[in-house]
mmCIF file of C-alpha atoms in Angstrom:
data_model
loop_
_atom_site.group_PDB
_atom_site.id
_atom_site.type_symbol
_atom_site.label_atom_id
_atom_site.label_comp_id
_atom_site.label_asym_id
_atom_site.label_seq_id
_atom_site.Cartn_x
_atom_site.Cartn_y
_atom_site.Cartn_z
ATOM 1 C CA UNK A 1 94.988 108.024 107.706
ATOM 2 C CA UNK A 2 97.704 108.666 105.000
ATOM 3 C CA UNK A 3 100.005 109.932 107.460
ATOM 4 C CA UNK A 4 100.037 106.484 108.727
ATOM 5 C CA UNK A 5 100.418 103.973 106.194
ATOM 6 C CA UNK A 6 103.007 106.307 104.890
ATOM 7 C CA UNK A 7 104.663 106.402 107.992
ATOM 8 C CA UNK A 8 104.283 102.278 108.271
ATOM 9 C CA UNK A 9 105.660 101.694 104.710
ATOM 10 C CA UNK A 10 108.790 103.910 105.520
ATOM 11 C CA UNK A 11 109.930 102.733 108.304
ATOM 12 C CA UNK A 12 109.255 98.561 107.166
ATOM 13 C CA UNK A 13 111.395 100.075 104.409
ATOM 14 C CA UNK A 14 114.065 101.972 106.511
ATOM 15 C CA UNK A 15 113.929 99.775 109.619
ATOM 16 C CA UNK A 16 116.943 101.706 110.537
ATOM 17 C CA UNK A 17 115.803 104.980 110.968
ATOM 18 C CA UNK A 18 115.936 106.307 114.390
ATOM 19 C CA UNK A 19 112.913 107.997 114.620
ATOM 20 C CA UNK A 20 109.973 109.188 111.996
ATOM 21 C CA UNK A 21 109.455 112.663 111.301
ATOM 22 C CA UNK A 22 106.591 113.616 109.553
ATOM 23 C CA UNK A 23 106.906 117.039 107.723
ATOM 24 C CA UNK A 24 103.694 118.193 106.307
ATOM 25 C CA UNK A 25 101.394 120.642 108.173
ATOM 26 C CA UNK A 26 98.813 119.371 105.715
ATOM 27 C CA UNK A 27 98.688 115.598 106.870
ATOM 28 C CA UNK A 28 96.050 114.782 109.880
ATOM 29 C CA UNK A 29 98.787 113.405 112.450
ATOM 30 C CA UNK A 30 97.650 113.965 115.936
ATOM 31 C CA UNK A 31 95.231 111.355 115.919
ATOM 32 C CA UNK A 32 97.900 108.575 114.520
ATOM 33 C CA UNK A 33 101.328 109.447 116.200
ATOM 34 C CA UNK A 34 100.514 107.735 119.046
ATOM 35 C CA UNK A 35 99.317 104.930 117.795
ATOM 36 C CA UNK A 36 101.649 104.365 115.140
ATOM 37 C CA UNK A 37 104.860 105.381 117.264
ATOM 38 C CA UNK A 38 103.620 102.120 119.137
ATOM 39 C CA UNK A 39 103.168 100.037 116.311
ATOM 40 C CA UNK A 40 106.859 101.073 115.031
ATOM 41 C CA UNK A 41 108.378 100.398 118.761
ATOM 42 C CA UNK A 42 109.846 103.921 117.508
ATOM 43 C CA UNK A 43 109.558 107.787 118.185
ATOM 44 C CA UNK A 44 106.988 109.619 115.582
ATOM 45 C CA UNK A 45 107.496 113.561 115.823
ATOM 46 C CA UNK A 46 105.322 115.784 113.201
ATOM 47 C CA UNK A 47 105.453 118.969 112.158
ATOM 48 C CA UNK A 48 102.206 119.941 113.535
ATOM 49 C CA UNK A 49 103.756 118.584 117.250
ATOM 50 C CA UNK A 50 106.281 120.277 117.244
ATOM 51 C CA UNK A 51 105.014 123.690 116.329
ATOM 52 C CA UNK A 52 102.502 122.919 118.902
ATOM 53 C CA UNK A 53 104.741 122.323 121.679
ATOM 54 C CA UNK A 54 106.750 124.831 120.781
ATOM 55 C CA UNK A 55 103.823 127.157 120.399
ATOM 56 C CA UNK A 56 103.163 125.895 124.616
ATOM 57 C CA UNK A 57 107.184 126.693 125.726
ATOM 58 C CA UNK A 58 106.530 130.167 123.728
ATOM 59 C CA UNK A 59 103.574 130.960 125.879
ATOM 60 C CA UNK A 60 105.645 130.072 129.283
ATOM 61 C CA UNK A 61 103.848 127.002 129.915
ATOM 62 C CA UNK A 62 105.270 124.508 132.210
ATOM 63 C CA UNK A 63 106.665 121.802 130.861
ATOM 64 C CA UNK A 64 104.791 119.442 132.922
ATOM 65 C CA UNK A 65 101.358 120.906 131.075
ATOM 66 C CA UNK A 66 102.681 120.665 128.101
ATOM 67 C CA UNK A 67 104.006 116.624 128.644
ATOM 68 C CA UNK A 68 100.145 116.737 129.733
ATOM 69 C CA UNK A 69 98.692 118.176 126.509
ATOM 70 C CA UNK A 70 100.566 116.558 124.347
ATOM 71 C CA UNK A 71 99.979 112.827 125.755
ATOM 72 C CA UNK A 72 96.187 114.038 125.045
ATOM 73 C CA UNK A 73 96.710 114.183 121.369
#
């Protein structure tokens, strides 16, 4: 995945970022932010994540489900 090595270059760049946020709807990132959140040893948060879980509080679910759902991406 771009998203990825992208993500993996920036951060060997930037090693002191905080966290990686990847802002581009376009970019394939639910299958990668797991894995590459544990490859950095650091939080990855994408666009498409967050308007997803925000998408889940919107609809009044409970945050328990949505901890649920989004471990499943």
């Amino acid at each position: 995945y771009t998203a990825y090595k992208l993500g993996k270059t920036l951060l060997e760049e930037y090693p002191q970022a905080d966290l990686l946020f990847i802002s581009c709807t376009n970019f394939r990132t639910f299958g990668i932010i797991n894995l590459l959140a544990s490859d950095l040893q650091k939080p990855v948060v994408s666009s498409n994540q967050a308007t997803l879980m925000q998408t889940l509080r919107v609809l009044k679910l409970s945050e328990s489900v949505i901890k649920d759902v989004m471990s499943q991406l």
